[in-house]
Amino acid sequence: MIDPATRLAEIRSRITQAARIARREAGEITLIAVSKTHSAEAISPLIAAGQRVFGENRVQEAAAKWPALRETEAGIDLHLIGQLQSNKADDAVALFDCIHSLDRPTLVTTLARAMDKAGRQVPCFVQVNIGAEEQKGGCAIAALPALLDQARIADLPVIGLMCVPPVAIEPAPFFALLDKLARDHGLAGRSMGMSDDFETAIMLGATHVRVGSALFGARG
Ligand SMILES: *Cc1c(COP(=O)(O)O)cnc(C)c1O
């Protein structure tokens, strides 16, 4: 079995290689190690190997695992990459350093209120339903301008766009579309690319790649 530190080094070198081909700086790209479903015992070796940015998709799971893990090293950044229910907004604002799943007007209101109350600004990505899939989270492309306006008025710190393209088709056109939407709206962040396609995403402008199984092995 390949140890986590070796996997991490390999992913980092693939990121560097993809950035070089794209004529970008590897330092512009943040690797989010997606640790959802994995235990503290599985996560610790990655922290020891120097990884500092992690992604979780459930508020409750993160609240159970991360307070203790965070104590082990300084500078850990925790990102929420899964859907957020409005009734968990306060918990999410307290726990996470970045939220990738802002996707609807009610959440803009609730998150703005939660951040005010906590006196803590948490940067957000607006998740876009880039493949217009019925069952998928994310705001419709047509609804994006209004949602961004609303977030601006509410003073929510929106730093970019996020997407999860449809499975089993070539993701490049969807990454290119997200990149264009971000550019059109003057947003610097592009959260796109997972284990199977992060290099393609980097070619097309990803600033944040969310890599789970390639680092931790398959989820149970
Ligand atoms: C689970 C998950 C990932 C990581 O997926 P892998 O294929 O394991 O790399 C990335 N983004 C989101 C939103 C996820 O839910």
PDB file of N, CA and C in Angstrom, residues 89-193:
ATOM      1  N   ALA A  89     -26.085  27.077   9.024  1.00  0.00           N
ATOM      2  CA  ALA A  89     -25.223  28.193   8.606  1.00  0.00           C
ATOM      3  C   ALA A  89     -24.347  28.684   9.755  1.00  0.00           C
ATOM      4  N   ASP A  90     -24.907  28.813  10.955  1.00  0.00           N
ATOM      5  CA  ASP A  90     -24.108  29.286  12.094  1.00  0.00           C
ATOM      6  C   ASP A  90     -22.937  28.336  12.367  1.00  0.00           C
ATOM      7  N   ASP A  91     -23.228  27.045  12.379  1.00  0.00           N
ATOM      8  CA  ASP A  91     -22.176  26.054  12.627  1.00  0.00           C
ATOM      9  C   ASP A  91     -21.113  26.121  11.530  1.00  0.00           C
ATOM     10  N   ALA A  92     -21.565  26.266  10.292  1.00  0.00           N
ATOM     11  CA  ALA A  92     -20.617  26.299   9.167  1.00  0.00           C
ATOM     12  C   ALA A  92     -19.700  27.522   9.272  1.00  0.00           C
ATOM     13  N   VAL A  93     -20.273  28.662   9.638  1.00  0.00           N
ATOM     14  CA  VAL A  93     -19.470  29.888   9.749  1.00  0.00           C
ATOM     15  C   VAL A  93     -18.453  29.766  10.883  1.00  0.00           C
ATOM     16  N   ALA A  94     -18.840  29.076  11.953  1.00  0.00           N
ATOM     17  CA  ALA A  94     -17.924  28.907  13.083  1.00  0.00           C
ATOM     18  C   ALA A  94     -16.779  27.959  12.737  1.00  0.00           C
ATOM     19  N   LEU A  95     -17.071  26.960  11.915  1.00  0.00           N
ATOM     20  CA  LEU A  95     -16.135  25.853  11.724  1.00  0.00           C
ATOM     21  C   LEU A  95     -15.236  25.997  10.491  1.00  0.00           C
ATOM     22  N   PHE A  96     -15.788  26.566   9.416  1.00  0.00           N
ATOM     23  CA  PHE A  96     -15.074  26.535   8.133  1.00  0.00           C
ATOM     24  C   PHE A  96     -14.389  27.859   7.818  1.00  0.00           C
ATOM     25  N   ASP A  97     -13.329  27.769   7.026  1.00  0.00           N
ATOM     26  CA  ASP A  97     -12.579  28.951   6.590  1.00  0.00           C
ATOM     27  C   ASP A  97     -12.954  29.366   5.182  1.00  0.00           C
ATOM     28  N   CYS A  98     -13.758  28.534   4.522  1.00  0.00           N
ATOM     29  CA  CYS A  98     -14.197  28.835   3.163  1.00  0.00           C
ATOM     30  C   CYS A  98     -15.407  27.952   2.871  1.00  0.00           C
ATOM     31  N   ILE A  99     -16.376  28.497   2.144  1.00  0.00           N
ATOM     32  CA  ILE A  99     -17.596  27.751   1.804  1.00  0.00           C
ATOM     33  C   ILE A  99     -17.748  27.733   0.284  1.00  0.00           C
ATOM     34  N   HIS A 100     -17.803  26.516  -0.300  1.00  0.00           N
ATOM     35  CA  HIS A 100     -17.838  26.394  -1.763  1.00  0.00           C
ATOM     36  C   HIS A 100     -19.237  26.184  -2.310  1.00  0.00           C
ATOM     37  N   SER A 101     -20.244  26.189  -1.459  1.00  0.00           N
ATOM     38  CA  SER A 101     -21.567  25.737  -1.885  1.00  0.00           C
ATOM     39  C   SER A 101     -22.671  26.774  -1.707  1.00  0.00           C
ATOM     40  N   LEU A 102     -22.325  28.032  -1.844  1.00  0.00           N
ATOM     41  CA  LEU A 102     -23.357  29.074  -1.844  1.00  0.00           C
ATOM     42  C   LEU A 102     -24.125  28.940  -3.154  1.00  0.00           C
ATOM     43  N   ASP A 103     -25.424  28.661  -3.074  1.00  0.00           N
ATOM     44  CA  ASP A 103     -26.123  28.335  -4.325  1.00  0.00           C
ATOM     45  C   ASP A 103     -27.548  28.865  -4.430  1.00  0.00           C
ATOM     46  N   ARG A 104     -28.005  29.636  -3.422  1.00  0.00           N
ATOM     47  CA  ARG A 104     -29.394  30.092  -3.521  1.00  0.00           C
ATOM     48  C   ARG A 104     -29.620  31.335  -2.670  1.00  0.00           C
ATOM     49  N   PRO A 105     -30.650  32.110  -3.018  1.00  0.00           N
ATOM     50  CA  PRO A 105     -30.903  33.379  -2.331  1.00  0.00           C
ATOM     51  C   PRO A 105     -31.078  33.248  -0.816  1.00  0.00           C
ATOM     52  N   THR A 106     -31.799  32.221  -0.366  1.00  0.00           N
ATOM     53  CA  THR A 106     -32.015  32.099   1.086  1.00  0.00           C
ATOM     54  C   THR A 106     -30.687  31.892   1.821  1.00  0.00           C
ATOM     55  N   LEU A 107     -29.761  31.203   1.171  1.00  0.00           N
ATOM     56  CA  LEU A 107     -28.472  30.954   1.816  1.00  0.00           C
ATOM     57  C   LEU A 107     -27.628  32.237   1.874  1.00  0.00           C
ATOM     58  N   VAL A 108     -27.770  33.100   0.891  1.00  0.00           N
ATOM     59  CA  VAL A 108     -27.078  34.397   0.937  1.00  0.00           C
ATOM     60  C   VAL A 108     -27.518  35.142   2.201  1.00  0.00           C
ATOM     61  N   THR A 109     -28.819  35.211   2.394  1.00  0.00           N
ATOM     62  CA  THR A 109     -29.371  35.919   3.551  1.00  0.00           C
ATOM     63  C   THR A 109     -28.906  35.285   4.858  1.00  0.00           C
ATOM     64  N   THR A 110     -29.038  33.967   4.939  1.00  0.00           N
ATOM     65  CA  THR A 110     -28.701  33.270   6.178  1.00  0.00           C
ATOM     66  C   THR A 110     -27.215  33.350   6.491  1.00  0.00           C
ATOM     67  N   LEU A 111     -26.383  33.197   5.470  1.00  0.00           N
ATOM     68  CA  LEU A 111     -24.936  33.256   5.705  1.00  0.00           C
ATOM     69  C   LEU A 111     -24.495  34.664   6.087  1.00  0.00           C
ATOM     70  N   ALA A 112     -25.074  35.659   5.440  1.00  0.00           N
ATOM     71  CA  ALA A 112     -24.704  37.041   5.772  1.00  0.00           C
ATOM     72  C   ALA A 112     -25.047  37.319   7.237  1.00  0.00           C
ATOM     73  N   ARG A 113     -26.216  36.868   7.654  1.00  0.00           N
ATOM     74  CA  ARG A 113     -26.635  37.065   9.045  1.00  0.00           C
ATOM     75  C   ARG A 113     -25.708  36.288   9.997  1.00  0.00           C
ATOM     76  N   ALA A 114     -25.383  35.055   9.639  1.00  0.00           N
ATOM     77  CA  ALA A 114     -24.507  34.230  10.492  1.00  0.00           C
ATOM     78  C   ALA A 114     -23.122  34.861  10.625  1.00  0.00           C
ATOM     79  N   MET A 115     -22.598  35.411   9.530  1.00  0.00           N
ATOM     80  CA  MET A 115     -21.266  36.032   9.577  1.00  0.00           C
ATOM     81  C   MET A 115     -21.281  37.303  10.408  1.00  0.00           C
ATOM     82  N   ASP A 116     -22.356  38.082  10.273  1.00  0.00           N
ATOM     83  CA  ASP A 116     -22.503  39.290  11.105  1.00  0.00           C
ATOM     84  C   ASP A 116     -22.498  38.928  12.575  1.00  0.00           C
ATOM     85  N   LYS A 117     -23.316  37.947  12.890  1.00  0.00           N
ATOM     86  CA  LYS A 117     -23.481  37.522  14.278  1.00  0.00           C
ATOM     87  C   LYS A 117     -22.156  37.031  14.854  1.00  0.00           C
ATOM     88  N   ALA A 118     -21.418  36.259  14.039  1.00  0.00           N
ATOM     89  CA  ALA A 118     -20.157  35.681  14.518  1.00  0.00           C
ATOM     90  C   ALA A 118     -18.999  36.683  14.439  1.00  0.00           C
ATOM     91  N   GLY A 119     -19.211  37.781  13.735  1.00  0.00           N
ATOM     92  CA  GLY A 119     -18.120  38.729  13.532  1.00  0.00           C
ATOM     93  C   GLY A 119     -16.974  38.080  12.775  1.00  0.00           C
ATOM     94  N   ARG A 120     -17.327  37.237  11.811  1.00  0.00           N
ATOM     95  CA  ARG A 120     -16.314  36.462  11.094  1.00  0.00           C
ATOM     96  C   ARG A 120     -16.714  36.375   9.628  1.00  0.00           C
ATOM     97  N   GLN A 121     -15.849  36.861   8.739  1.00  0.00           N
ATOM     98  CA  GLN A 121     -16.116  36.819   7.307  1.00  0.00           C
ATOM     99  C   GLN A 121     -15.518  35.539   6.726  1.00  0.00           C
ATOM    100  N   VAL A 122     -16.352  34.695   6.175  1.00  0.00           N
ATOM    101  CA  VAL A 122     -15.870  33.449   5.576  1.00  0.00           C
ATOM    102  C   VAL A 122     -16.000  33.560   4.055  1.00  0.00           C
ATOM    103  N   PRO A 123     -14.887  33.514   3.329  1.00  0.00           N
ATOM    104  CA  PRO A 123     -14.958  33.619   1.868  1.00  0.00           C
ATOM    105  C   PRO A 123     -15.824  32.510   1.271  1.00  0.00           C
ATOM    106  N   CYS A 124     -16.582  32.848   0.233  1.00  0.00           N
ATOM    107  CA  CYS A 124     -17.500  31.887  -0.382  1.00  0.00           C
ATOM    108  C   CYS A 124     -17.264  31.774  -1.882  1.00  0.00           C
ATOM    109  N   PHE A 125     -17.511  30.576  -2.396  1.00  0.00           N
ATOM    110  CA  PHE A 125     -17.643  30.351  -3.829  1.00  0.00           C
ATOM    111  C   PHE A 125     -19.122  30.144  -4.121  1.00  0.00           C
ATOM    112  N   VAL A 126     -19.605  30.672  -5.220  1.00  0.00           N
ATOM    113  CA  VAL A 126     -20.956  30.336  -5.661  1.00  0.00           C
ATOM    114  C   VAL A 126     -20.872  29.066  -6.497  1.00  0.00           C
ATOM    115  N   GLN A 127     -21.610  28.054  -6.063  1.00  0.00           N
ATOM    116  CA  GLN A 127     -21.646  26.795  -6.825  1.00  0.00           C
ATOM    117  C   GLN A 127     -22.624  26.936  -7.986  1.00  0.00           C
ATOM    118  N   VAL A 128     -22.140  26.601  -9.181  1.00  0.00           N
ATOM    119  CA  VAL A 128     -22.956  26.725 -10.391  1.00  0.00           C
ATOM    120  C   VAL A 128     -23.302  25.318 -10.888  1.00  0.00           C
ATOM    121  N   ASN A 129     -24.562  25.110 -11.195  1.00  0.00           N
ATOM    122  CA  ASN A 129     -25.008  23.836 -11.769  1.00  0.00           C
ATOM    123  C   ASN A 129     -24.649  23.858 -13.258  1.00  0.00           C
ATOM    124  N   ILE A 130     -23.384  23.571 -13.507  1.00  0.00           N
ATOM    125  CA  ILE A 130     -22.772  23.877 -14.798  1.00  0.00           C
ATOM    126  C   ILE A 130     -23.321  22.999 -15.916  1.00  0.00           C
ATOM    127  N   GLY A 131     -23.787  21.793 -15.589  1.00  0.00           N
ATOM    128  CA  GLY A 131     -24.344  20.911 -16.611  1.00  0.00           C
ATOM    129  C   GLY A 131     -25.858  20.938 -16.645  1.00  0.00           C
ATOM    130  N   ALA A 132     -26.477  21.905 -15.941  1.00  0.00           N
ATOM    131  CA  ALA A 132     -27.941  22.013 -15.881  1.00  0.00           C
ATOM    132  C   ALA A 132     -28.592  20.669 -15.576  1.00  0.00           C
ATOM    133  N   GLU A 133     -28.056  20.002 -14.542  1.00  0.00           N
ATOM    134  CA  GLU A 133     -28.594  18.697 -14.159  1.00  0.00           C
ATOM    135  C   GLU A 133     -29.655  18.877 -13.086  1.00  0.00           C
ATOM    136  N   GLU A 134     -30.782  18.216 -13.277  1.00  0.00           N
ATOM    137  CA  GLU A 134     -31.907  18.396 -12.378  1.00  0.00           C
ATOM    138  C   GLU A 134     -31.588  18.054 -10.932  1.00  0.00           C
ATOM    139  N   GLN A 135     -30.856  16.946 -10.734  1.00  0.00           N
ATOM    140  CA  GLN A 135     -30.652  16.444  -9.372  1.00  0.00           C
ATOM    141  C   GLN A 135     -29.478  17.125  -8.674  1.00  0.00           C
ATOM    142  N   LYS A 136     -28.745  17.960  -9.395  1.00  0.00           N
ATOM    143  CA  LYS A 136     -27.503  18.520  -8.844  1.00  0.00           C
ATOM    144  C   LYS A 136     -27.701  19.820  -8.111  1.00  0.00           C
ATOM    145  N   GLY A 137     -26.866  20.039  -7.094  1.00  0.00           N
ATOM    146  CA  GLY A 137     -26.853  21.317  -6.405  1.00  0.00           C
ATOM    147  C   GLY A 137     -26.223  22.382  -7.280  1.00  0.00           C
ATOM    148  N   GLY A 138     -26.337  23.603  -6.835  1.00  0.00           N
ATOM    149  CA  GLY A 138     -25.735  24.694  -7.590  1.00  0.00           C
ATOM    150  C   GLY A 138     -26.789  25.578  -8.202  1.00  0.00           C
ATOM    151  N   CYS A 139     -26.425  26.827  -8.406  1.00  0.00           N
ATOM    152  CA  CYS A 139     -27.377  27.774  -8.964  1.00  0.00           C
ATOM    153  C   CYS A 139     -27.363  27.651 -10.488  1.00  0.00           C
ATOM    154  N   ALA A 140     -28.530  27.830 -11.096  1.00  0.00           N
ATOM    155  CA  ALA A 140     -28.629  27.788 -12.561  1.00  0.00           C
ATOM    156  C   ALA A 140     -27.798  28.933 -13.143  1.00  0.00           C
ATOM    157  N   ILE A 141     -27.217  28.703 -14.309  1.00  0.00           N
ATOM    158  CA  ILE A 141     -26.399  29.752 -14.934  1.00  0.00           C
ATOM    159  C   ILE A 141     -27.206  31.034 -15.113  1.00  0.00           C
ATOM    160  N   ALA A 142     -28.473  30.887 -15.481  1.00  0.00           N
ATOM    161  CA  ALA A 142     -29.318  32.069 -15.709  1.00  0.00           C
ATOM    162  C   ALA A 142     -29.567  32.851 -14.419  1.00  0.00           C
ATOM    163  N   ALA A 143     -29.473  32.160 -13.274  1.00  0.00           N
ATOM    164  CA  ALA A 143     -29.752  32.814 -11.991  1.00  0.00           C
ATOM    165  C   ALA A 143     -28.491  33.409 -11.358  1.00  0.00           C
ATOM    166  N   LEU A 144     -27.342  33.165 -11.989  1.00  0.00           N
ATOM    167  CA  LEU A 144     -26.071  33.579 -11.385  1.00  0.00           C
ATOM    168  C   LEU A 144     -25.930  35.104 -11.223  1.00  0.00           C
ATOM    169  N   PRO A 145     -26.245  35.909 -12.235  1.00  0.00           N
ATOM    170  CA  PRO A 145     -26.059  37.365 -12.064  1.00  0.00           C
ATOM    171  C   PRO A 145     -26.856  37.914 -10.878  1.00  0.00           C
ATOM    172  N   ALA A 146     -28.092  37.488 -10.743  1.00  0.00           N
ATOM    173  CA  ALA A 146     -28.924  37.995  -9.642  1.00  0.00           C
ATOM    174  C   ALA A 146     -28.385  37.541  -8.288  1.00  0.00           C
ATOM    175  N   LEU A 147     -27.921  36.288  -8.230  1.00  0.00           N
ATOM    176  CA  LEU A 147     -27.385  35.781  -6.959  1.00  0.00           C
ATOM    177  C   LEU A 147     -26.120  36.547  -6.565  1.00  0.00           C
ATOM    178  N   LEU A 148     -25.267  36.831  -7.542  1.00  0.00           N
ATOM    179  CA  LEU A 148     -24.038  37.593  -7.253  1.00  0.00           C
ATOM    180  C   LEU A 148     -24.366  39.021  -6.822  1.00  0.00           C
ATOM    181  N   ASP A 149     -25.372  39.621  -7.458  1.00  0.00           N
ATOM    182  CA  ASP A 149     -25.806  40.966  -7.046  1.00  0.00           C
ATOM    183  C   ASP A 149     -26.284  40.947  -5.605  1.00  0.00           C
ATOM    184  N   GLN A 150     -27.111  39.953  -5.304  1.00  0.00           N
ATOM    185  CA  GLN A 150     -27.659  39.851  -3.958  1.00  0.00           C
ATOM    186  C   GLN A 150     -26.533  39.694  -2.929  1.00  0.00           C
ATOM    187  N   ALA A 151     -25.532  38.855  -3.263  1.00  0.00           N
ATOM    188  CA  ALA A 151     -24.412  38.623  -2.347  1.00  0.00           C
ATOM    189  C   ALA A 151     -23.613  39.912  -2.140  1.00  0.00           C
ATOM    190  N   ARG A 152     -23.442  40.669  -3.204  1.00  0.00           N
ATOM    191  CA  ARG A 152     -22.701  41.930  -3.131  1.00  0.00           C
ATOM    192  C   ARG A 152     -23.431  42.903  -2.198  1.00  0.00           C
ATOM    193  N   ILE A 153     -24.734  42.992  -2.370  1.00  0.00           N
ATOM    194  CA  ILE A 153     -25.528  43.906  -1.538  1.00  0.00           C
ATOM    195  C   ILE A 153     -25.479  43.472  -0.070  1.00  0.00           C
ATOM    196  N   ALA A 154     -25.463  42.149   0.147  1.00  0.00           N
ATOM    197  CA  ALA A 154     -25.424  41.628   1.518  1.00  0.00           C
ATOM    198  C   ALA A 154     -24.005  41.655   2.099  1.00  0.00           C
ATOM    199  N   ASP A 155     -23.023  42.105   1.303  1.00  0.00           N
ATOM    200  CA  ASP A 155     -21.638  42.159   1.759  1.00  0.00           C
ATOM    201  C   ASP A 155     -21.022  40.803   2.031  1.00  0.00           C
ATOM    202  N   LEU A 156     -21.509  39.783   1.333  1.00  0.00           N
ATOM    203  CA  LEU A 156     -20.909  38.452   1.481  1.00  0.00           C
ATOM    204  C   LEU A 156     -19.619  38.421   0.662  1.00  0.00           C
ATOM    205  N   PRO A 157     -18.537  37.922   1.254  1.00  0.00           N
ATOM    206  CA  PRO A 157     -17.284  37.868   0.494  1.00  0.00           C
ATOM    207  C   PRO A 157     -17.262  36.712  -0.511  1.00  0.00           C
ATOM    208  N   VAL A 158     -17.734  36.957  -1.727  1.00  0.00           N
ATOM    209  CA  VAL A 158     -17.702  35.934  -2.776  1.00  0.00           C
ATOM    210  C   VAL A 158     -16.378  36.059  -3.530  1.00  0.00           C
ATOM    211  N   ILE A 159     -15.610  34.975  -3.545  1.00  0.00           N
ATOM    212  CA  ILE A 159     -14.277  35.037  -4.162  1.00  0.00           C
ATOM    213  C   ILE A 159     -14.191  34.256  -5.466  1.00  0.00           C
ATOM    214  N   GLY A 160     -15.242  33.511  -5.812  1.00  0.00           N
ATOM    215  CA  GLY A 160     -15.147  32.749  -7.051  1.00  0.00           C
ATOM    216  C   GLY A 160     -16.354  31.874  -7.296  1.00  0.00           C
ATOM    217  N   LEU A 161     -16.219  31.013  -8.303  1.00  0.00           N
ATOM    218  CA  LEU A 161     -17.272  30.074  -8.676  1.00  0.00           C
ATOM    219  C   LEU A 161     -16.765  28.644  -8.522  1.00  0.00           C
ATOM    220  N   MET A 162     -17.702  27.748  -8.264  1.00  0.00           N
ATOM    221  CA  MET A 162     -17.354  26.343  -8.070  1.00  0.00           C
ATOM    222  C   MET A 162     -18.287  25.495  -8.920  1.00  0.00           C
ATOM    223  N   CYS A 163     -17.783  24.368  -9.435  1.00  0.00           N
ATOM    224  CA  CYS A 163     -18.685  23.448 -10.139  1.00  0.00           C
ATOM    225  C   CYS A 163     -18.253  21.996  -9.968  1.00  0.00           C
ATOM    226  N   VAL A 164     -19.243  21.127 -10.136  1.00  0.00           N
ATOM    227  CA  VAL A 164     -19.030  19.690 -10.244  1.00  0.00           C
ATOM    228  C   VAL A 164     -19.686  19.281 -11.564  1.00  0.00           C
ATOM    229  N   PRO A 165     -18.893  19.054 -12.619  1.00  0.00           N
ATOM    230  CA  PRO A 165     -19.489  18.730 -13.922  1.00  0.00           C
ATOM    231  C   PRO A 165     -20.211  17.385 -13.895  1.00  0.00           C
ATOM    232  N   PRO A 166     -21.066  17.144 -14.876  1.00  0.00           N
ATOM    233  CA  PRO A 166     -21.741  15.840 -14.984  1.00  0.00           C
ATOM    234  C   PRO A 166     -20.725  14.708 -15.038  1.00  0.00           C
ATOM    235  N   VAL A 167     -21.086  13.551 -14.485  1.00  0.00           N
ATOM    236  CA  VAL A 167     -20.165  12.416 -14.513  1.00  0.00           C
ATOM    237  C   VAL A 167     -20.164  11.767 -15.894  1.00  0.00           C
ATOM    238  N   ALA A 168     -19.059  11.098 -16.176  1.00  0.00           N
ATOM    239  CA  ALA A 168     -18.967  10.248 -17.364  1.00  0.00           C
ATOM    240  C   ALA A 168     -19.067  10.968 -18.696  1.00  0.00           C
ATOM    241  N   ILE A 169     -18.883  12.274 -18.708  1.00  0.00           N
ATOM    242  CA  ILE A 169     -18.616  12.946 -19.986  1.00  0.00           C
ATOM    243  C   ILE A 169     -17.401  13.843 -19.797  1.00  0.00           C
ATOM    244  N   GLU A 170     -16.784  14.185 -20.900  1.00  0.00           N
ATOM    245  CA  GLU A 170     -15.596  15.034 -20.895  1.00  0.00           C
ATOM    246  C   GLU A 170     -15.881  16.341 -20.136  1.00  0.00           C
ATOM    247  N   PRO A 171     -15.105  16.607 -19.062  1.00  0.00           N
ATOM    248  CA  PRO A 171     -15.400  17.783 -18.245  1.00  0.00           C
ATOM    249  C   PRO A 171     -14.871  19.106 -18.797  1.00  0.00           C
ATOM    250  N   ALA A 172     -13.929  19.046 -19.770  1.00  0.00           N
ATOM    251  CA  ALA A 172     -13.251  20.272 -20.206  1.00  0.00           C
ATOM    252  C   ALA A 172     -14.204  21.413 -20.606  1.00  0.00           C
ATOM    253  N   PRO A 173     -15.253  21.126 -21.404  1.00  0.00           N
ATOM    254  CA  PRO A 173     -16.137  22.236 -21.792  1.00  0.00           C
ATOM    255  C   PRO A 173     -16.807  22.899 -20.588  1.00  0.00           C
ATOM    256  N   PHE A 174     -17.078  22.102 -19.541  1.00  0.00           N
ATOM    257  CA  PHE A 174     -17.733  22.658 -18.351  1.00  0.00           C
ATOM    258  C   PHE A 174     -16.743  23.516 -17.554  1.00  0.00           C
ATOM    259  N   PHE A 175     -15.497  23.064 -17.486  1.00  0.00           N
ATOM    260  CA  PHE A 175     -14.472  23.871 -16.806  1.00  0.00           C
ATOM    261  C   PHE A 175     -14.259  25.192 -17.556  1.00  0.00           C
ATOM    262  N   ALA A 176     -14.227  25.096 -18.888  1.00  0.00           N
ATOM    263  CA  ALA A 176     -14.024  26.308 -19.696  1.00  0.00           C
ATOM    264  C   ALA A 176     -15.181  27.283 -19.490  1.00  0.00           C
ATOM    265  N   LEU A 177     -16.388  26.737 -19.384  1.00  0.00           N
ATOM    266  CA  LEU A 177     -17.560  27.595 -19.168  1.00  0.00           C
ATOM    267  C   LEU A 177     -17.499  28.261 -17.793  1.00  0.00           C
ATOM    268  N   LEU A 178     -17.107  27.502 -16.761  1.00  0.00           N
ATOM    269  CA  LEU A 178     -17.013  28.105 -15.423  1.00  0.00           C
ATOM    270  C   LEU A 178     -15.959  29.210 -15.416  1.00  0.00           C
ATOM    271  N   ASP A 179     -14.859  28.949 -16.104  1.00  0.00           N
ATOM    272  CA  ASP A 179     -13.789  29.951 -16.190  1.00  0.00           C
ATOM    273  C   ASP A 179     -14.308  31.229 -16.854  1.00  0.00           C
ATOM    274  N   LYS A 180     -15.081  31.062 -17.911  1.00  0.00           N
ATOM    275  CA  LYS A 180     -15.625  32.229 -18.615  1.00  0.00           C
ATOM    276  C   LYS A 180     -16.609  33.001 -17.723  1.00  0.00           C
ATOM    277  N   LEU A 181     -17.473  32.259 -17.030  1.00  0.00           N
ATOM    278  CA  LEU A 181     -18.447  32.920 -16.144  1.00  0.00           C
ATOM    279  C   LEU A 181     -17.725  33.706 -15.051  1.00  0.00           C
ATOM    280  N   ALA A 182     -16.674  33.097 -14.487  1.00  0.00           N
ATOM    281  CA  ALA A 182     -15.912  33.783 -13.434  1.00  0.00           C
ATOM    282  C   ALA A 182     -15.282  35.052 -14.001  1.00  0.00           C
ATOM    283  N   ARG A 183     -14.722  34.949 -15.182  1.00  0.00           N
ATOM    284  CA  ARG A 183     -14.090  36.115 -15.812  1.00  0.00           C
ATOM    285  C   ARG A 183     -15.128  37.200 -16.080  1.00  0.00           C
ATOM    286  N   ASP A 184     -16.276  36.805 -16.641  1.00  0.00           N
ATOM    287  CA  ASP A 184     -17.344  37.776 -16.935  1.00  0.00           C
ATOM    288  C   ASP A 184     -17.768  38.545 -15.691  1.00  0.00           C
ATOM    289  N   HIS A 185     -17.711  37.873 -14.546  1.00  0.00           N
ATOM    290  CA  HIS A 185     -18.173  38.514 -13.313  1.00  0.00           C
ATOM    291  C   HIS A 185     -17.026  39.060 -12.466  1.00  0.00           C
ATOM    292  N   GLY A 186     -15.829  39.050 -13.024  1.00  0.00           N
ATOM    293  CA  GLY A 186     -14.695  39.640 -12.319  1.00  0.00           C
ATOM    294  C   GLY A 186     -14.302  38.896 -11.047  1.00  0.00           C
ATOM    295  N   LEU A 187     -14.491  37.567 -11.057  1.00  0.00           N
ATOM    296  CA  LEU A 187     -14.159  36.765  -9.876  1.00  0.00           C
ATOM    297  C   LEU A 187     -12.869  35.988 -10.127  1.00  0.00           C
ATOM    298  N   ALA A 188     -11.963  35.998  -9.165  1.00  0.00           N
ATOM    299  CA  ALA A 188     -10.649  35.381  -9.359  1.00  0.00           C
ATOM    300  C   ALA A 188     -10.663  33.871  -9.129  1.00  0.00           C
ATOM    301  N   GLY A 189     -11.543  33.389  -8.255  1.00  0.00           N
ATOM    302  CA  GLY A 189     -11.483  31.990  -7.842  1.00  0.00           C
ATOM    303  C   GLY A 189     -12.260  31.058  -8.747  1.00  0.00           C
ATOM    304  N   ARG A 190     -11.667  29.901  -9.035  1.00  0.00           N
ATOM    305  CA  ARG A 190     -12.359  28.846  -9.787  1.00  0.00           C
ATOM    306  C   ARG A 190     -12.089  27.539  -9.060  1.00  0.00           C
ATOM    307  N   SER A 191     -13.109  27.027  -8.352  1.00  0.00           N
ATOM    308  CA  SER A 191     -12.982  25.760  -7.634  1.00  0.00           C
ATOM    309  C   SER A 191     -13.500  24.660  -8.530  1.00  0.00           C
ATOM    310  N   MET A 192     -12.586  23.948  -9.188  1.00  0.00           N
ATOM    311  CA  MET A 192     -13.010  22.903 -10.129  1.00  0.00           C
ATOM    312  C   MET A 192     -11.882  21.896 -10.326  1.00  0.00           C
ATOM    313  N   GLY A 193     -12.290  20.640 -10.571  1.00  0.00           N
ATOM    314  CA  GLY A 193     -11.325  19.570 -10.751  1.00  0.00           C
ATOM    315  C   GLY A 193     -11.265  18.684  -9.518  1.00  0.00           C
TER     316      GLY A 193
END
